Every structure is written in C-alpha cells, then in structure tokens.
Short mmCIF file of C-alpha atoms in Angstrom, two decimals:
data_model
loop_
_atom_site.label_atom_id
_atom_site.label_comp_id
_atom_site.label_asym_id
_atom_site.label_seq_id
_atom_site.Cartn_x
_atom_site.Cartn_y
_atom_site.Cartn_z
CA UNK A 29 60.11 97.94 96.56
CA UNK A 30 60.46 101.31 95.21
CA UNK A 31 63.23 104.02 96.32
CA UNK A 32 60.52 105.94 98.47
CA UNK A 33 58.97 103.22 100.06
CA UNK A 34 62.85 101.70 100.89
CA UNK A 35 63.57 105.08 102.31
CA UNK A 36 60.21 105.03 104.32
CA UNK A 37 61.43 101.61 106.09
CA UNK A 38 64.54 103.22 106.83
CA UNK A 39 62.90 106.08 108.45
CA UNK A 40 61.14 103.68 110.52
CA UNK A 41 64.11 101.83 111.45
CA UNK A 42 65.88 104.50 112.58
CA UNK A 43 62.93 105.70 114.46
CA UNK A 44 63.31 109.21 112.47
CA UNK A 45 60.27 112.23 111.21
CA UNK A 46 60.19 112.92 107.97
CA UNK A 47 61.91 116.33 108.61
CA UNK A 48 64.52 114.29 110.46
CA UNK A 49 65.32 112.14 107.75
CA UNK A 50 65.26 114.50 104.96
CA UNK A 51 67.13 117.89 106.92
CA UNK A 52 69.57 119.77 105.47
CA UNK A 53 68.85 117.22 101.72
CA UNK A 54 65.45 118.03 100.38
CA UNK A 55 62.17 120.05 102.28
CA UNK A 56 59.99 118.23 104.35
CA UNK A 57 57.05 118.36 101.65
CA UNK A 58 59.71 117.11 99.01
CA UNK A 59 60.62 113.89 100.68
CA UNK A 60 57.00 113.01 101.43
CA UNK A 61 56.26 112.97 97.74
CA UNK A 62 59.66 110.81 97.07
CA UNK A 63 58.40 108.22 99.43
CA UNK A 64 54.88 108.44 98.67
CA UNK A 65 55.72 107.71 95.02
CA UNK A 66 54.66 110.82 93.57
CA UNK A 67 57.97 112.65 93.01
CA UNK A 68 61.52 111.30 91.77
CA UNK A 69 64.78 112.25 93.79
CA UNK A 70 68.08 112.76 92.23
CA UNK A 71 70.64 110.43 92.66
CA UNK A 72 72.89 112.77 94.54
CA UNK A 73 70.30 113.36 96.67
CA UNK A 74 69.43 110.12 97.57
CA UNK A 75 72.74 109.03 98.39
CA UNK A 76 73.38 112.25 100.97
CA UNK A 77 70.44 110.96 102.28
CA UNK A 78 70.95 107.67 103.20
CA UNK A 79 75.01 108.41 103.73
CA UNK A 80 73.60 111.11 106.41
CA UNK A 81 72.00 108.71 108.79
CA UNK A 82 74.65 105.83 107.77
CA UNK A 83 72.49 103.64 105.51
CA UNK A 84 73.99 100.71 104.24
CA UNK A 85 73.83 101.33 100.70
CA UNK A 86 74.38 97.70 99.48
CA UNK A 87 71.37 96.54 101.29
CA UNK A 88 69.64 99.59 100.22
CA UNK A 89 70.28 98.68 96.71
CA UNK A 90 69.07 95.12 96.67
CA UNK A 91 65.90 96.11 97.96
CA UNK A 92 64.86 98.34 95.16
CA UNK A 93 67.01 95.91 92.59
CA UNK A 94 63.63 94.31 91.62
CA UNK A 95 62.15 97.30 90.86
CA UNK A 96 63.91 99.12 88.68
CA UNK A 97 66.00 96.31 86.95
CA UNK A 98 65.63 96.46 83.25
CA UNK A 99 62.97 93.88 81.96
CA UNK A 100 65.67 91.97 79.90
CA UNK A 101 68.22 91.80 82.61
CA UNK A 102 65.57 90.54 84.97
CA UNK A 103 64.94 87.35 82.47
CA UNK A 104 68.68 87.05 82.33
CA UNK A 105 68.70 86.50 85.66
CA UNK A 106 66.29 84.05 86.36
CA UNK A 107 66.77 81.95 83.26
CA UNK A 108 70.60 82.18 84.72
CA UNK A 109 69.53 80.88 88.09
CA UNK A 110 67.94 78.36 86.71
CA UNK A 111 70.60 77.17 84.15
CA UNK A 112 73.13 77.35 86.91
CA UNK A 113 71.53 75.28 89.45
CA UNK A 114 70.75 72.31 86.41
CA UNK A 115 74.48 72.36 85.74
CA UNK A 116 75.60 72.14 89.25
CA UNK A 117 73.61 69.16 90.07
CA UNK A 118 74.57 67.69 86.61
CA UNK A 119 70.81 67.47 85.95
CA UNK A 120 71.28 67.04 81.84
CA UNK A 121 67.65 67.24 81.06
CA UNK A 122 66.79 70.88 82.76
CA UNK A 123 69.97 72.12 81.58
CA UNK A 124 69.41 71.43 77.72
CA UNK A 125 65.65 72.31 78.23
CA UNK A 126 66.48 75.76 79.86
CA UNK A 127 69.50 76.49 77.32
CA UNK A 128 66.87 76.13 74.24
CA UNK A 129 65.05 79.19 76.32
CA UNK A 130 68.17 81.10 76.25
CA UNK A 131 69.21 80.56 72.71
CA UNK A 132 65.66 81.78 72.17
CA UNK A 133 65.59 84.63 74.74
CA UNK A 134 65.91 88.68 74.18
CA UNK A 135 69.38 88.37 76.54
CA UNK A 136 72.91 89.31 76.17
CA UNK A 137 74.89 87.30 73.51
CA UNK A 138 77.63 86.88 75.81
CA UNK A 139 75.23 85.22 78.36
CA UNK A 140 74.34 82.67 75.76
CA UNK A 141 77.76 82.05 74.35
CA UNK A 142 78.25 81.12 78.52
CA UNK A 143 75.48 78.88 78.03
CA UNK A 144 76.82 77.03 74.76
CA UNK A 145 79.95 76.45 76.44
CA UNK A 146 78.79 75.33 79.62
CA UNK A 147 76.27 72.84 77.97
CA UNK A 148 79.04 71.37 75.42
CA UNK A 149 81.10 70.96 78.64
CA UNK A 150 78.18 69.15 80.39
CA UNK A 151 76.78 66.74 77.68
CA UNK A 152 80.67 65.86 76.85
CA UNK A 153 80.28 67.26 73.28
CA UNK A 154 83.09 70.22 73.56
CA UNK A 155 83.91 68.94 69.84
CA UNK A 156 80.61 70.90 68.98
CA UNK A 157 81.94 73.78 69.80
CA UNK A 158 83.62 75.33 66.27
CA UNK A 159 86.79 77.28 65.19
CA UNK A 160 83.95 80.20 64.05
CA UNK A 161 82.85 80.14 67.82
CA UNK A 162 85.67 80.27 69.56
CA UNK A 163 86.77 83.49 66.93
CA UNK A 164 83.62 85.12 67.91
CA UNK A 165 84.69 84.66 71.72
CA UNK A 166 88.37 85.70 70.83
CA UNK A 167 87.11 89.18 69.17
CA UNK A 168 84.83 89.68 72.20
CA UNK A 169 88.08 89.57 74.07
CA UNK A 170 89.74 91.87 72.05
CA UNK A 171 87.59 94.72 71.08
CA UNK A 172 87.77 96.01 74.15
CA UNK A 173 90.65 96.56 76.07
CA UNK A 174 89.05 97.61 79.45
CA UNK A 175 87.04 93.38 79.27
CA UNK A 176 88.21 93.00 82.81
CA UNK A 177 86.37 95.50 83.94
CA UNK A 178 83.17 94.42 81.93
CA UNK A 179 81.34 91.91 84.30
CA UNK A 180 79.62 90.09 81.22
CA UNK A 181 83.18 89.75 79.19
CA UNK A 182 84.53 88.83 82.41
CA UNK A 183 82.37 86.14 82.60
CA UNK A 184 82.43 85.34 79.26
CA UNK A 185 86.46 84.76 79.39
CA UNK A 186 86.07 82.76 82.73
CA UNK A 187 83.75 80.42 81.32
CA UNK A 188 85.29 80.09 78.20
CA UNK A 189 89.33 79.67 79.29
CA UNK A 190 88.56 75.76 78.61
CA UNK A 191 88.08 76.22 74.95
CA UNK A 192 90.25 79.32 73.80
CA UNK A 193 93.64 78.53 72.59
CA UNK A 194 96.37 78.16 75.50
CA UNK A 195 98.99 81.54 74.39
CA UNK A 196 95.26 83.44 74.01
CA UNK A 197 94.61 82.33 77.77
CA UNK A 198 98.09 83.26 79.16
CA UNK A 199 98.55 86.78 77.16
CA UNK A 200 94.92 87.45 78.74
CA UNK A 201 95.78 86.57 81.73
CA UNK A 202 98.93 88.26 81.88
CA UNK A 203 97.25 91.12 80.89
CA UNK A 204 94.64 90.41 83.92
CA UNK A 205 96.68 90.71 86.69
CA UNK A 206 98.47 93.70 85.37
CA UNK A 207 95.06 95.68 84.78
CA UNK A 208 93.92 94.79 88.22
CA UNK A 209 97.34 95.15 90.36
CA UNK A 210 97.48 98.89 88.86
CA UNK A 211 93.39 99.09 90.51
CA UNK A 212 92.67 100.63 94.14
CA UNK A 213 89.34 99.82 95.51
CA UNK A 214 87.74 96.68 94.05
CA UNK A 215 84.38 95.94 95.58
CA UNK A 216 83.45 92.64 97.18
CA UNK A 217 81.32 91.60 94.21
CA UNK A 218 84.16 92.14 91.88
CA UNK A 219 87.00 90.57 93.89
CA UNK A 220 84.77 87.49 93.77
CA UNK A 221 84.38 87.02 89.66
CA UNK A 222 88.84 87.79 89.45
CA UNK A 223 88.66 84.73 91.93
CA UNK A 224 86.30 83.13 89.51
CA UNK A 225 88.62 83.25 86.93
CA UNK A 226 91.65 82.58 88.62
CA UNK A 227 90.23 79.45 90.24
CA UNK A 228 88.71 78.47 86.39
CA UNK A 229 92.45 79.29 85.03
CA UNK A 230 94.11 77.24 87.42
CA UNK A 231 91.62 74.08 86.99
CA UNK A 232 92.15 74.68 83.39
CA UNK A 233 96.26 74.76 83.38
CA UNK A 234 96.42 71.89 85.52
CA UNK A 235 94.86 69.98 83.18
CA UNK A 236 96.99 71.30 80.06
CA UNK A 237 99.72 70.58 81.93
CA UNK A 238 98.80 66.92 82.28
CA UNK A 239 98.28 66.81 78.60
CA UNK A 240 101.36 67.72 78.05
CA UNK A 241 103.26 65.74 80.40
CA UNK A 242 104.20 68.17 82.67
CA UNK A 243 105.82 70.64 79.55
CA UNK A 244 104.30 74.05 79.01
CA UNK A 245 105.60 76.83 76.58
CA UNK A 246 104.27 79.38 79.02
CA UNK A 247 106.42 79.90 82.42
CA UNK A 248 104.43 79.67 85.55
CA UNK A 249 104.16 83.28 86.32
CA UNK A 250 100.16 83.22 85.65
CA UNK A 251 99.69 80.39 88.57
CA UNK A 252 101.86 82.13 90.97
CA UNK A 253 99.88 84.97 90.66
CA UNK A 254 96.52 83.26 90.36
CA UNK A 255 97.48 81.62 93.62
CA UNK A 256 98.75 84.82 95.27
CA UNK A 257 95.66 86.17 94.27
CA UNK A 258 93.33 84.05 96.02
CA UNK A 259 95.68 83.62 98.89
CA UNK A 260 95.34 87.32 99.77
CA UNK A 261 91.97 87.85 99.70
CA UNK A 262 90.04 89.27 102.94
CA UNK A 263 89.51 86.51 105.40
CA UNK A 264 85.93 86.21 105.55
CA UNK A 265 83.15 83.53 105.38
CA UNK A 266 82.04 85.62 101.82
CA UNK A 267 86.04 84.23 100.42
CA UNK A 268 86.91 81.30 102.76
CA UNK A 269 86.25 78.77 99.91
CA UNK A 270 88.64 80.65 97.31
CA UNK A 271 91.27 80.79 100.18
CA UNK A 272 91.11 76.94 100.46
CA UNK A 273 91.26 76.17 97.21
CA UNK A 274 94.75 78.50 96.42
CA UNK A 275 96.27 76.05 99.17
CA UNK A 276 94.74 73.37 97.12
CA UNK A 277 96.01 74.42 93.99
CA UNK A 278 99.66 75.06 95.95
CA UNK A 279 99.96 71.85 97.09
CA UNK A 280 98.94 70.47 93.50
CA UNK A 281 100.97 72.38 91.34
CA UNK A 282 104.18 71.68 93.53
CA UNK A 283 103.73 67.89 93.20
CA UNK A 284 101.96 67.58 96.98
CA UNK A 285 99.33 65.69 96.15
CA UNK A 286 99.09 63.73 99.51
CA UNK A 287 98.31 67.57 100.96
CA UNK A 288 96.00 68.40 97.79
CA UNK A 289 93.82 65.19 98.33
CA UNK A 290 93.12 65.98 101.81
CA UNK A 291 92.16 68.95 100.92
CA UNK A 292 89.74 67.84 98.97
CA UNK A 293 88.84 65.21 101.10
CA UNK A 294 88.04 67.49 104.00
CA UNK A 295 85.77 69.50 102.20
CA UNK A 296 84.27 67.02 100.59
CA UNK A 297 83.35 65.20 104.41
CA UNK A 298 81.88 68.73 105.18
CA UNK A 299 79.60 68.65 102.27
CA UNK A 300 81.01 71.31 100.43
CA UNK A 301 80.28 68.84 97.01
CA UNK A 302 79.27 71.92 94.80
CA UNK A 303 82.08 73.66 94.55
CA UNK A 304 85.06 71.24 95.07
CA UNK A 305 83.94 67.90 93.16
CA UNK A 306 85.23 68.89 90.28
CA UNK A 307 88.59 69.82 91.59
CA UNK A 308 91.22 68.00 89.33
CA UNK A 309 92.08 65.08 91.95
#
C-alpha cells in the first residue's frame, strides 16, 4: 500500500472530504495528487496530517512498510522468518538449508554472523565457531560505542553472548544498562530486544555459573539489573512473558528452584513450549 492510498483509507475511516482531511496541511488539489499517486508529500507534512485527525502512526506505518522497504531488507526479512521459525521447532534440515541462502544472500553481515551462531548452537557444533569469528563479533561491538542503540548490533550481541568471552559479556553489559538508564522514551519495539538480551544474558550466566560451581569473578550486579529490568516493564499482554520469566530467573538465581520449576511447569501446561523449553531447568 502506498502513503496516498493509506491516507485515502483513513479518509474513509474517518468519514472525512478531501478538504477535510488535508485543511490547514496541504490544498485540496495537493492532497488529491498525494493519494492518487501522482505527487510525493513531505514527511512533515504527512505526519501533521495524520497527527491532526489522531492517526495511529504505528499502524499507519506497517501498512506502507511493504512498500517502500528497501529490496535487501525485504529479503532479510523473509529469509529471517523463515530461519527463525526452523530453529524454533528444532527442524535441523530447513534451518541448514535456509542458512546456505543467507550465507549466499545480498543481506547484512551481522544478520548472517546471527545465523552462524544460531546454527552452530542448533547442530551442537559451537566448536566450529573460531577465535577469528568471535574477534570479528568483538570489533563489531566495539567500533561503535552507541551498539545499543543499533538494532542489528543489538541483535548481533544478544545472539552472540553464548560465545563471547565472559569479562567481554559483563563490561558490555555493564555498559548496557548504564546507556539505557541515562535514556527517556524507549519505544515498545525497543524495550522488547533490551528484554531480549537480558533474558539471553541471564540464560547464559546461569549456565557459567554452573560451570563454575557456583564461583564467578564478576559480582552479580548485571543479574540484579537484568532482573529489575524485566520486572519493571509495562504490564501488558505485548511483555507478560518477559515479566514471568524475571520471577523465573529470581527464584533460580536465589537457589528456589522448587518456585523456578513451577514456573516452568505452568507455562509449559499452557503451551507456551516456544519460548520457555529451553529455560535452564
């Protein structure tokens, strides 16, 4: 759907002219060409536009997404979709055939250094992944000191936590919470990758702490504040599961594991299998 015929829909929802729509903004005979295809509209414009009449703008957006997404990022997203959904039903076979796409694919190289690491994990062949890798993953990480904020490093660092070396992890995410308790306004969408990588952190501590017996050179400042993190989050259906699991992850990392196994349990009974079966108990 383009911009003009989204706004034309609108229009029509709101039971609005042309004239209506577009007063005070653009002229009547400018509009009509916006949604009629044959004239672009500034950005400013468009959003006193649909801000006027008290659009949602979100919605907006994702109908017009299709549209004007860039050809590349549109692959990206569908060979994503598609890698995602083979991993989370531990179907081996479409995974590796879909990750030789990638590899092969005009995509970002973050996306596919996701995709290495995610495949490694799932075939049980981490030891494939190299000491040259994980550098090329470290200097990702530190090139840029604003990462956090860069929804492809982001995602980068929460898939890749499992393989980096542990005082890398902590000083980043150290270095995470600060950047983000120092940041007003974080959109939905964003609020839900930080719980992304808090919940991946605190999977992936848990199990260095088993490893090492319960000893850790790093204090536990990181999980109280992963925890807190997820803890405080709105309370809505969008965040419920990310909620749940920072009283899982309580209960775990203060020795309740009675509490952390029901947990589990109950989700589990109410079929939410995709994202808690691989909870660490």
């Amino acid at each position: 759907m383009t911009i003009g015929e989204a706004l034309k829909e609108e229009q029509i929802k709101l039971g609005l002219t042309g004239k209506e729509m577009a007063a005070g903004v653009v002229t009547n005979g400018t509009y009509s060409r916006v949604i009629h295809g044959t004239r672009r509209i500034s950005s400013d414009l468009l959003i006193e536009i649909l801000l006027m009449h008290d659009i949602d703008l979100p919605n907006f957006f994702d109908k017009v997404r299709d549209t004007y997404l860039p050809n590349s990022n549109r692959l990206e997203e569908k060979l994503s979709s598609q890698f995602s959904l083979a991993v989370n039903n531990h179907d081996v076979a479409t995974a590796i055939k879909v990750f030789k796409q990638i590899k092969e694919a005009k995509v970002n190289n973050h996306f596919k250094k996701r995709a290495q690491i995610a495949i490694a994990f799932l075939t049980k062949d981490m030891d494939d992944i190299d000491d040259k890798f994980r550098e090329s993953i470290i200097y990702d990480l530190t090139k840029n000191e604003n990462w956090i904020f860069n929804v492809k490093a982001l995602l980068l660092f929460a898939t890749a936590i499992v393989i980096l070396p542990a005082d890398f992890v902590e000083d980043k995410m150290t270095l995470f919470f600060r950047k983000i308790s120092r940041s007003a306004n974080i959109s939905e969408i964003m609020n839900e990758r930080f719980a992304t990588v808090c919940v991946n952190y605190l999977h992936w501590k848990h199990t260095q702490t088993k490893k090492t017996g319960g000893k850790s050179k790093n204090d536990k400042s990181n999980v109280i504040n992963a925890i807190k993190y997820l803890k405080n989050l709105e309370s809505t259906t969008h965040f419920i599961i990310y909620i749940i699991s920072a009283e899982y992850y309580s209960a775990l990392f203060s020795g309740n594991l009675t509490r952390a196994k029901q947990i589990k349990m109950n989700l589990l009974d109410m079929g939410c299998t995709l994202a808690v079966k691989n909870w660490p108990i």
